[in-house]
PDB file of C-alpha atoms in Angstrom:
ATOM      1  CA  MET A   1       9.297  20.208  -3.685  1.00 42.00           C
ATOM      2  CA  ALA A   2       8.267  19.397  -7.215  1.00 47.00           C
ATOM      3  CA  ALA A   3      10.968  19.041  -9.825  1.00 50.00           C
ATOM      4  CA  PRO A   4      11.584  22.297 -11.689  1.00 52.00           C
ATOM      5  CA  VAL A   5       9.820  22.723 -14.985  1.00 51.00           C
ATOM      6  CA  LYS A   6      11.992  24.028 -17.790  1.00 52.00           C
ATOM      7  CA  GLU A   7      10.896  27.124 -19.633  1.00 50.00           C
ATOM      8  CA  GLY A   8       8.807  26.230 -22.648  1.00 47.00           C
ATOM      9  CA  GLN A   9       8.262  22.682 -21.449  1.00 48.00           C
ATOM     10  CA  LYS A  10       4.742  21.460 -22.080  1.00 46.00           C
ATOM     11  CA  ILE A  11       2.952  21.148 -18.779  1.00 46.00           C
ATOM     12  CA  THR A  12       0.158  18.658 -18.545  1.00 46.00           C
ATOM     13  CA  SER A  13      -1.760  18.052 -15.375  1.00 52.00           C
ATOM     14  CA  TYR A  14      -1.693  14.333 -14.772  1.00 59.00           C
ATOM     15  CA  GLY A  15      -1.154  13.882 -11.075  1.00 63.00           C
ATOM     16  CA  ALA A  16       2.608  13.835 -10.654  1.00 73.00           C
ATOM     17  CA  SER A  17       5.722  15.990 -10.842  1.00 74.00           C
ATOM     18  CA  ALA A  18       7.375  16.405 -14.216  1.00 75.00           C
ATOM     19  CA  ARG A  19      10.207  14.039 -15.055  1.00 78.00           C
ATOM     20  CA  PRO A  20      13.459  15.455 -13.648  1.00 81.00           C
ATOM     21  CA  THR A  21      15.881  16.657 -16.285  1.00 77.00           C
ATOM     22  CA  GLY A  22      18.912  15.338 -14.457  1.00 76.00           C
ATOM     23  CA  GLY A  23      20.660  15.844 -11.183  1.00 78.00           C
ATOM     24  CA  THR A  24      21.668  13.537  -8.363  1.00 81.00           C
ATOM     25  CA  GLY A  25      19.811  15.232  -5.507  1.00 88.00           C
ATOM     26  CA  PHE A  26      17.272  13.702  -3.159  1.00 91.00           C
ATOM     27  CA  GLU A  27      14.246  14.891  -5.162  1.00 89.00           C
ATOM     28  CA  THR A  28      15.554  13.191  -8.300  1.00 90.00           C
ATOM     29  CA  PHE A  29      16.134  10.008  -6.315  1.00 91.00           C
ATOM     30  CA  SER A  30      12.639  10.339  -4.818  1.00 93.00           C
ATOM     31  CA  TRP A  31      11.083  10.711  -8.278  1.00 92.00           C
ATOM     32  CA  TRP A  32      12.770   7.544  -9.539  1.00 93.00           C
ATOM     33  CA  PHE A  33      12.083   5.642  -6.326  1.00 94.00           C
ATOM     34  CA  PHE A  34       8.338   6.318  -6.665  1.00 95.00           C
ATOM     35  CA  ARG A  35       8.307   4.808 -10.143  1.00 95.00           C
ATOM     36  CA  VAL A  36      10.616   1.837  -9.596  1.00 96.00           C
ATOM     37  CA  SER A  37       9.009   0.833  -6.267  1.00 97.00           C
ATOM     38  CA  GLY A  38       5.582   1.568  -7.763  1.00 97.00           C
ATOM     39  CA  VAL A  39       6.038  -0.913 -10.611  1.00 97.00           C
ATOM     40  CA  ALA A  40       7.207  -3.577  -8.127  1.00 98.00           C
ATOM     41  CA  LEU A  41       4.316  -2.778  -5.747  1.00 98.00           C
ATOM     42  CA  VAL A  42       1.703  -3.222  -8.486  1.00 98.00           C
ATOM     43  CA  PHE A  43       2.612  -6.928  -8.434  1.00 98.00           C
ATOM     44  CA  LEU A  44       3.643  -7.304  -4.770  1.00 98.00           C
ATOM     45  CA  ALA A  45       0.559  -5.596  -3.305  1.00 98.00           C
ATOM     46  CA  ILE A  46      -2.072  -7.012  -5.678  1.00 98.00           C
ATOM     47  CA  ILE A  47      -0.724 -10.581  -5.320  1.00 98.00           C
ATOM     48  CA  HIS A  48      -0.699 -10.066  -1.521  1.00 98.00           C
ATOM     49  CA  LEU A  49      -4.361  -8.973  -1.578  1.00 97.00           C
ATOM     50  CA  PHE A  50      -5.242 -11.920  -3.831  1.00 97.00           C
ATOM     51  CA  LEU A  51      -3.554 -14.419  -1.492  1.00 97.00           C
ATOM     52  CA  MET A  52      -5.108 -12.991   1.697  1.00 96.00           C
ATOM     53  CA  HIS A  53      -8.636 -12.211   0.466  1.00 95.00           C
ATOM     54  CA  VAL A  54      -9.364 -14.282  -2.655  1.00 96.00           C
ATOM     55  CA  SER A  55      -7.487 -17.607  -2.851  1.00 94.00           C
ATOM     56  CA  THR A  56      -7.848 -17.941   0.954  1.00 94.00           C
ATOM     57  CA  ASP A  57     -10.596 -16.197   2.882  1.00 94.00           C
ATOM     58  CA  VAL A  58      -9.259 -13.671   5.396  1.00 94.00           C
ATOM     59  CA  SER A  59     -10.879 -15.667   8.239  1.00 92.00           C
ATOM     60  CA  GLU A  60      -8.547 -18.586   7.419  1.00 93.00           C
ATOM     61  CA  THR A  61      -5.322 -16.541   7.496  1.00 94.00           C
ATOM     62  CA  VAL A  62      -4.657 -17.688  11.071  1.00 95.00           C
ATOM     63  CA  TYR A  63      -1.419 -18.424  12.948  1.00 95.00           C
ATOM     64  CA  ASP A  64      -0.984 -21.877  11.353  1.00 95.00           C
ATOM     65  CA  PHE A  65      -1.514 -20.402   7.884  1.00 96.00           C
ATOM     66  CA  VAL A  66       1.290 -17.865   8.508  1.00 96.00           C
ATOM     67  CA  ALA A  67       3.527 -20.550  10.083  1.00 95.00           C
ATOM     68  CA  LYS A  68       3.184 -22.821   7.007  1.00 95.00           C
ATOM     69  CA  ARG A  69       3.817 -19.870   4.740  1.00 96.00           C
ATOM     70  CA  TYR A  70       6.917 -18.773   6.664  1.00 96.00           C
ATOM     71  CA  ASP A  71       8.384 -22.299   6.533  1.00 95.00           C
ATOM     72  CA  ASN A  72       9.292 -21.154   3.042  1.00 95.00           C
ATOM     73  CA  PRO A  73      11.924 -18.380   3.123  1.00 95.00           C
ATOM     74  CA  PHE A  74      10.607 -17.087  -0.210  1.00 97.00           C
ATOM     75  CA  TRP A  75       7.495 -15.693   1.495  1.00 97.00           C
ATOM     76  CA  ARG A  76       9.516 -14.041   4.254  1.00 97.00           C
ATOM     77  CA  GLY A  77      11.600 -12.338   1.562  1.00 97.00           C
ATOM     78  CA  TYR A  78       8.411 -11.425  -0.311  1.00 98.00           C
ATOM     79  CA  ASP A  79       6.885  -9.827   2.791  1.00 98.00           C
ATOM     80  CA  LEU A  80      10.112  -7.998   3.698  1.00 98.00           C
ATOM     81  CA  LEU A  81      10.253  -6.504   0.198  1.00 98.00           C
ATOM     82  CA  LEU A  82       6.551  -5.586   0.262  1.00 98.00           C
ATOM     83  CA  LEU A  83       6.908  -3.989   3.714  1.00 98.00           C
ATOM     84  CA  THR A  84      10.004  -1.993   2.776  1.00 98.00           C
ATOM     85  CA  LEU A  85       8.824  -0.701  -0.602  1.00 98.00           C
ATOM     86  CA  ALA A  86       5.240   0.030   0.509  1.00 98.00           C
ATOM     87  CA  LEU A  87       6.294   1.849   3.693  1.00 98.00           C
ATOM     88  CA  PHE A  88       8.881   4.113   2.059  1.00 98.00           C
ATOM     89  CA  HIS A  89       6.731   4.685  -1.054  1.00 98.00           C
ATOM     90  CA  GLY A  90       3.789   5.649   1.153  1.00 98.00           C
ATOM     91  CA  LEU A  91       5.642   7.841   3.647  1.00 97.00           C
ATOM     92  CA  ASN A  92       7.534   9.573   0.839  1.00 96.00           C
ATOM     93  CA  GLY A  93       4.122  10.310  -0.649  1.00 96.00           C
ATOM     94  CA  LEU A  94       2.999  11.768   2.680  1.00 96.00           C
ATOM     95  CA  ARG A  95       6.150  13.919   2.683  1.00 95.00           C
ATOM     96  CA  ILE A  96       5.236  15.305  -0.772  1.00 94.00           C
ATOM     97  CA  VAL A  97       1.694  16.075   0.419  1.00 93.00           C
ATOM     98  CA  CYS A  98       3.078  17.887   3.519  1.00 93.00           C
ATOM     99  CA  ASP A  99       5.457  19.885   1.303  1.00 90.00           C
ATOM    100  CA  ASP A 100       2.434  20.962  -0.746  1.00 90.00           C
ATOM    101  CA  TYR A 101       0.174  22.088   2.068  1.00 91.00           C
ATOM    102  CA  ILE A 102       2.425  23.265   4.924  1.00 91.00           C
ATOM    103  CA  SER A 103       3.757  26.674   4.041  1.00 89.00           C
ATOM    104  CA  SER A 104       5.567  27.395   7.310  1.00 91.00           C
ATOM    105  CA  ARG A 105       9.150  26.206   7.013  1.00 92.00           C
ATOM    106  CA  GLY A 106       9.458  25.400  10.702  1.00 94.00           C
ATOM    107  CA  TRP A 107       6.365  23.220  10.758  1.00 94.00           C
ATOM    108  CA  ARG A 108       7.385  21.514   7.532  1.00 93.00           C
ATOM    109  CA  VAL A 109      10.798  20.591   8.907  1.00 94.00           C
ATOM    110  CA  ALA A 110       9.217  19.353  12.156  1.00 95.00           C
ATOM    111  CA  ILE A 111       6.594  17.235  10.399  1.00 95.00           C
ATOM    112  CA  VAL A 112       8.942  15.792   7.783  1.00 94.00           C
ATOM    113  CA  SER A 113      11.334  14.861  10.614  1.00 96.00           C
ATOM    114  CA  GLY A 114       8.417  13.149  12.335  1.00 96.00           C
ATOM    115  CA  ILE A 115       7.671  11.209   9.134  1.00 97.00           C
ATOM    116  CA  PHE A 116      11.313  10.105   9.064  1.00 96.00           C
ATOM    117  CA  VAL A 117      11.082   8.826  12.651  1.00 97.00           C
ATOM    118  CA  ILE A 118       7.811   6.995  11.819  1.00 96.00           C
ATOM    119  CA  ALA A 119       9.460   5.438   8.750  1.00 97.00           C
ATOM    120  CA  ILE A 120      12.403   4.027  10.691  1.00 97.00           C
ATOM    121  CA  SER A 121      10.282   2.886  13.685  1.00 98.00           C
ATOM    122  CA  PHE A 122       7.626   1.076  11.641  1.00 98.00           C
ATOM    123  CA  TRP A 123      10.248  -0.413   9.350  1.00 98.00           C
ATOM    124  CA  LEU A 124      12.176  -1.860  12.304  1.00 98.00           C
ATOM    125  CA  LEU A 125       8.958  -3.132  13.912  1.00 97.00           C
ATOM    126  CA  GLY A 126       7.810  -4.831  10.710  1.00 97.00           C
ATOM    127  CA  MET A 127      11.245  -6.294   9.926  1.00 97.00           C
ATOM    128  CA  MET A 128      11.501  -7.630  13.475  1.00 95.00           C
ATOM    129  CA  THR A 129       8.092  -9.317  13.212  1.00 95.00           C
ATOM    130  CA  ILE A 130       8.861 -10.999   9.884  1.00 96.00           C
ATOM    131  CA  ILE A 131      12.438 -12.051  10.693  1.00 95.00           C
ATOM    132  CA  THR A 132      11.953 -13.264  14.270  1.00 93.00           C
ATOM    133  CA  PHE A 133       8.732 -15.228  13.659  1.00 93.00           C
ATOM    134  CA  HIS A 134       9.216 -18.870  14.596  1.00 90.00           C
ATOM    135  CA  ARG A 135       6.531 -21.544  14.847  1.00 87.00           C
ATOM    136  CA  ASN A 136       5.789 -22.350  18.510  1.00 79.00           C
ATOM    137  CA  ILE A 137       8.105 -19.704  19.926  1.00 81.00           C
ATOM    138  CA  ASN A 138       6.451 -16.800  21.705  1.00 84.00           C
ATOM    139  CA  VAL A 139       8.867 -14.078  20.648  1.00 83.00           C
ATOM    140  CA  ALA A 140       7.251 -11.417  22.829  1.00 81.00           C
ATOM    141  CA  GLN A 141       7.540 -13.641  25.925  1.00 83.00           C
ATOM    142  CA  SER A 142      11.176 -14.444  25.099  1.00 84.00           C
ATOM    143  CA  ILE A 143      12.028 -10.754  24.820  1.00 83.00           C
ATOM    144  CA  LEU A 144      10.232  -9.985  28.116  1.00 85.00           C
ATOM    145  CA  GLY A 145      12.078 -12.947  29.690  1.00 87.00           C
ATOM    146  CA  MET A 146      15.439 -11.563  28.630  1.00 86.00           C
ATOM    147  CA  LEU A 147      14.478  -8.251  30.207  1.00 86.00           C
ATOM    148  CA  GLY A 148      13.895 -10.097  33.492  1.00 82.00           C
ATOM    149  CA  HIS A 149      10.087 -10.250  33.540  1.00 73.00           C
TER     150      HIS A 149
ATOM    151  CA  MET B   1      -9.052  21.520  -7.949  1.00 52.00           C
ATOM    152  CA  TYR B   2      -9.022  23.402 -11.219  1.00 55.00           C
ATOM    153  CA  ARG B   3     -12.160  23.127 -13.391  1.00 61.00           C
ATOM    154  CA  GLY B   4     -12.487  19.503 -12.325  1.00 63.00           C
ATOM    155  CA  GLN B   5     -11.195  17.834 -15.485  1.00 70.00           C
ATOM    156  CA  SER B   6      -9.971  14.233 -15.581  1.00 71.00           C
ATOM    157  CA  GLY B   7      -6.356  15.250 -14.839  1.00 75.00           C
ATOM    158  CA  GLN B   8      -7.405  16.869 -11.562  1.00 85.00           C
ATOM    159  CA  TRP B   9      -9.695  14.022 -10.577  1.00 88.00           C
ATOM    160  CA  SER B  10      -6.940  11.457 -11.181  1.00 90.00           C
ATOM    161  CA  TRP B  11      -4.517  13.609  -9.162  1.00 91.00           C
ATOM    162  CA  LEU B  12      -6.959  13.928  -6.255  1.00 93.00           C
ATOM    163  CA  LEU B  13      -7.918  10.235  -6.297  1.00 95.00           C
ATOM    164  CA  HIS B  14      -4.260   9.211  -6.458  1.00 96.00           C
ATOM    165  CA  ARG B  15      -3.522  11.271  -3.323  1.00 96.00           C
ATOM    166  CA  VAL B  16      -6.573  10.228  -1.347  1.00 97.00           C
ATOM    167  CA  THR B  17      -6.175   6.510  -2.149  1.00 97.00           C
ATOM    168  CA  GLY B  18      -2.428   6.715  -1.435  1.00 97.00           C
ATOM    169  CA  LEU B  19      -2.952   8.309   1.996  1.00 97.00           C
ATOM    170  CA  ALA B  20      -5.716   5.828   2.862  1.00 98.00           C
ATOM    171  CA  ILE B  21      -3.504   2.865   1.915  1.00 98.00           C
ATOM    172  CA  LEU B  22      -0.658   4.343   3.994  1.00 98.00           C
ATOM    173  CA  LEU B  23      -2.922   4.694   7.028  1.00 97.00           C
ATOM    174  CA  PHE B  24      -3.990   1.066   6.676  1.00 97.00           C
ATOM    175  CA  LEU B  25      -0.361  -0.048   6.202  1.00 98.00           C
ATOM    176  CA  LEU B  26       0.727   1.583   9.486  1.00 98.00           C
ATOM    177  CA  VAL B  27      -2.156  -0.103  11.364  1.00 96.00           C
ATOM    178  CA  HIS B  28      -1.380  -3.386   9.586  1.00 96.00           C
ATOM    179  CA  ILE B  29       2.306  -3.340  10.620  1.00 97.00           C
ATOM    180  CA  VAL B  30       1.211  -2.994  14.253  1.00 96.00           C
ATOM    181  CA  ASP B  31      -1.515  -5.688  14.113  1.00 94.00           C
ATOM    182  CA  ILE B  32       0.849  -8.201  12.482  1.00 95.00           C
ATOM    183  CA  THR B  33       3.321  -7.628  15.340  1.00 95.00           C
ATOM    184  CA  LEU B  34       0.860  -9.650  17.462  1.00 94.00           C
ATOM    185  CA  ILE B  35       1.992 -12.833  15.716  1.00 94.00           C
ATOM    186  CA  GLY B  36       5.044 -12.719  17.999  1.00 92.00           C
ATOM    187  CA  PHE B  37       2.683 -13.238  20.973  1.00 91.00           C
ATOM    188  CA  GLY B  38       1.627 -16.721  19.889  1.00 92.00           C
ATOM    189  CA  PRO B  39      -1.450 -18.317  18.260  1.00 93.00           C
ATOM    190  CA  THR B  40      -4.060 -17.500  20.920  1.00 93.00           C
ATOM    191  CA  ILE B  41      -3.520 -13.752  20.955  1.00 93.00           C
ATOM    192  CA  TYR B  42      -2.906 -13.545  17.188  1.00 94.00           C
ATOM    193  CA  ASN B  43      -5.942 -15.576  16.110  1.00 94.00           C
ATOM    194  CA  ASP B  44      -8.129 -13.688  18.537  1.00 94.00           C
ATOM    195  CA  ALA B  45      -6.905 -10.326  17.256  1.00 93.00           C
ATOM    196  CA  ILE B  46      -7.181 -11.041  13.530  1.00 92.00           C
ATOM    197  CA  SER B  47     -10.706 -12.448  13.891  1.00 93.00           C
ATOM    198  CA  ILE B  48     -11.606  -8.731  13.784  1.00 93.00           C
ATOM    199  CA  PHE B  49     -10.946  -8.905  10.016  1.00 93.00           C
ATOM    200  CA  SER B  50     -13.907 -11.286   9.670  1.00 92.00           C
ATOM    201  CA  LEU B  51     -16.417  -8.814  11.151  1.00 93.00           C
ATOM    202  CA  TRP B  52     -18.705  -7.617   8.389  1.00 93.00           C
ATOM    203  CA  PRO B  53     -17.866  -3.879   8.739  1.00 95.00           C
ATOM    204  CA  ILE B  54     -14.146  -4.692   8.589  1.00 95.00           C
ATOM    205  CA  ARG B  55     -14.769  -6.817   5.500  1.00 95.00           C
ATOM    206  CA  LEU B  56     -16.217  -3.685   3.905  1.00 96.00           C
ATOM    207  CA  VAL B  57     -13.137  -1.700   4.982  1.00 96.00           C
ATOM    208  CA  SER B  58     -10.949  -4.381   3.351  1.00 96.00           C
ATOM    209  CA  LEU B  59     -13.088  -4.046   0.243  1.00 97.00           C
ATOM    210  CA  ALA B  60     -12.486  -0.281   0.141  1.00 97.00           C
ATOM    211  CA  LEU B  61      -8.768  -0.942   0.618  1.00 98.00           C
ATOM    212  CA  ILE B  62      -8.746  -3.384  -2.324  1.00 98.00           C
ATOM    213  CA  GLY B  63     -10.467  -0.779  -4.506  1.00 98.00           C
ATOM    214  CA  ALA B  64      -7.985   1.894  -3.403  1.00 98.00           C
ATOM    215  CA  VAL B  65      -4.953  -0.334  -4.106  1.00 98.00           C
ATOM    216  CA  LEU B  66      -6.261  -1.324  -7.557  1.00 98.00           C
ATOM    217  CA  PHE B  67      -6.952   2.278  -8.571  1.00 98.00           C
ATOM    218  CA  HIS B  68      -3.637   3.567  -7.172  1.00 98.00           C
ATOM    219  CA  ALA B  69      -1.714   0.768  -8.927  1.00 98.00           C
ATOM    220  CA  PHE B  70      -3.318   1.238 -12.341  1.00 97.00           C
ATOM    221  CA  ASN B  71      -3.261   5.037 -12.152  1.00 96.00           C
ATOM    222  CA  GLY B  72       0.418   4.767 -11.174  1.00 96.00           C
ATOM    223  CA  ILE B  73       1.059   2.866 -14.404  1.00 96.00           C
ATOM    224  CA  ARG B  74      -0.772   5.669 -16.245  1.00 94.00           C
ATOM    225  CA  ILE B  75       1.506   8.265 -14.609  1.00 93.00           C
ATOM    226  CA  ILE B  76       4.602   6.274 -15.620  1.00 93.00           C
ATOM    227  CA  LEU B  77       3.321   5.983 -19.189  1.00 93.00           C
ATOM    228  CA  ILE B  78       2.879   9.775 -19.337  1.00 90.00           C
ATOM    229  CA  ASP B  79       6.451  10.175 -18.026  1.00 89.00           C
ATOM    230  CA  PHE B  80       8.216   7.787 -20.368  1.00 89.00           C
ATOM    231  CA  TRP B  81       6.073   7.527 -23.491  1.00 87.00           C
ATOM    232  CA  ALA B  82       6.638  10.635 -25.604  1.00 84.00           C
ATOM    233  CA  ALA B  83       3.018  10.809 -26.828  1.00 84.00           C
ATOM    234  CA  GLY B  84       1.629   9.688 -23.464  1.00 81.00           C
ATOM    235  CA  TYR B  85       0.401  13.108 -22.310  1.00 82.00           C
ATOM    236  CA  LYS B  86      -1.936  13.340 -25.319  1.00 82.00           C
ATOM    237  CA  TYR B  87      -3.775  10.253 -24.110  1.00 83.00           C
ATOM    238  CA  GLN B  88      -3.781  11.013 -20.379  1.00 85.00           C
ATOM    239  CA  SER B  89      -7.527  11.543 -20.320  1.00 87.00           C
ATOM    240  CA  GLN B  90      -8.332   8.372 -22.317  1.00 90.00           C
ATOM    241  CA  MET B  91      -5.902   6.436 -20.124  1.00 91.00           C
ATOM    242  CA  PHE B  92      -7.722   7.715 -17.029  1.00 93.00           C
ATOM    243  CA  TYR B  93     -10.943   6.124 -18.257  1.00 95.00           C
ATOM    244  CA  VAL B  94      -9.065   2.902 -19.049  1.00 96.00           C
ATOM    245  CA  VAL B  95      -7.695   2.988 -15.466  1.00 96.00           C
ATOM    246  CA  LEU B  96     -11.227   3.359 -14.073  1.00 96.00           C
ATOM    247  CA  ALA B  97     -12.522   0.532 -16.280  1.00 97.00           C
ATOM    248  CA  VAL B  98      -9.685  -1.880 -15.380  1.00 98.00           C
ATOM    249  CA  THR B  99     -10.055  -0.993 -11.680  1.00 97.00           C
ATOM    250  CA  ILE B 100     -13.775  -1.852 -11.731  1.00 98.00           C
ATOM    251  CA  LEU B 101     -13.146  -4.997 -13.808  1.00 98.00           C
ATOM    252  CA  CYS B 102     -10.608  -6.338 -11.283  1.00 97.00           C
ATOM    253  CA  PHE B 103     -12.551  -5.065  -8.274  1.00 98.00           C
ATOM    254  CA  LEU B 104     -15.870  -6.836  -8.931  1.00 98.00           C
ATOM    255  CA  PRO B 105     -14.632 -10.473  -8.879  1.00 97.00           C
ATOM    256  CA  MET B 106     -12.405  -9.756  -5.861  1.00 97.00           C
ATOM    257  CA  ALA B 107     -15.341  -8.071  -4.105  1.00 97.00           C
ATOM    258  CA  TYR B 108     -17.438 -11.221  -4.539  1.00 97.00           C
ATOM    259  CA  PHE B 109     -14.857 -13.296  -2.622  1.00 96.00           C
ATOM    260  CA  VAL B 110     -14.601 -10.722   0.177  1.00 96.00           C
ATOM    261  CA  VAL B 111     -18.330 -10.077   0.601  1.00 95.00           C
ATOM    262  CA  ALA B 112     -19.793 -13.577  -0.013  1.00 94.00           C
ATOM    263  CA  PRO B 113     -18.943 -14.871   3.522  1.00 93.00           C
ATOM    264  CA  ILE B 114     -21.164 -12.111   4.995  1.00 92.00           C
ATOM    265  CA  PHE B 115     -24.077 -13.943   3.331  1.00 92.00           C
ATOM    266  CA  GLY B 116     -22.891 -17.376   4.415  1.00 90.00           C
ATOM    267  CA  ILE B 117     -21.340 -18.300   1.055  1.00 91.00           C
ATOM    268  CA  CYS B 118     -17.739 -19.585   1.049  1.00 91.00           C
ATOM    269  CA  PRO B 119     -16.349 -19.427  -2.508  1.00 90.00           C
ATOM    270  CA  GLN B 120     -13.004 -20.805  -1.278  1.00 88.00           C
ATOM    271  CA  GLY B 121     -14.627 -23.804   0.435  1.00 85.00           C
ATOM    272  CA  SER B 122     -13.875 -22.747   3.989  1.00 85.00           C
ATOM    273  CA  CYS B 123     -14.464 -19.481   5.763  1.00 87.00           C
ATOM    274  CA  SER B 124     -16.040 -18.175   8.928  1.00 84.00           C
ATOM    275  CA  MET B 125     -17.612 -14.992  10.143  1.00 81.00           C
ATOM    276  CA  THR B 126     -16.899 -13.348  13.471  1.00 80.00           C
ATOM    277  CA  ALA B 127     -20.170 -12.462  15.184  1.00 77.00           C
ATOM    278  CA  MET B 128     -20.620  -8.824  16.114  1.00 73.00           C
TER     279      MET B 128
END
């Protein structure tokens, strides 16, 4: 739901909800999260694109390239931050879009719950990939081995 | 859409680019998971990114990220700068200009390998 607009407040159409006038609820948090994560993502995402498509051609971003990069914990931290902020910024955006277009309350609750499940699942999957990566260790095989395969 | 002025176009573009980036992000999280399966499987899988149609998809993604980022800054300026709303339309054109300005040099690096040019010194193309 969009933040309430106070009576007499000048409304301009610019592509976002009006700045919340206070409150500690989820929608106020969401509004601030969009802006704070957005400012960080301007740098995180554009630098990521530059590194993977400009300074190195995408065809050269192979296993060894990632292994060298992940020898430095800075880049693991960088990717964890990019993953976390981009995923929650994006799925929160999807939630806002669903709130706008799905008028049935039941469907809205069902779909927003689904978005929540997607958020947690993809976050765990991405975190696992970044944290467990180790040069020369086949993580997938190790996990299957532990499960007895 | 209401009368199709710049405010509505920026709103629509912000949504569409945001949803497109999100879709790519979800696919990207899954494809990067393959790095846990070792170099053979990973290198084989990501060679898809060097196919020319996928290079064009990457190019669209870069354009979407640049627009969404710069238009996001415009939205924040409208929120926090008292006089910002008066300049929202001018700022929209600045956003478009800066997006194109950043997009063109990046596009050269992404597209050049399709024509056998490697601006970075080394690159390869995956044959279709």
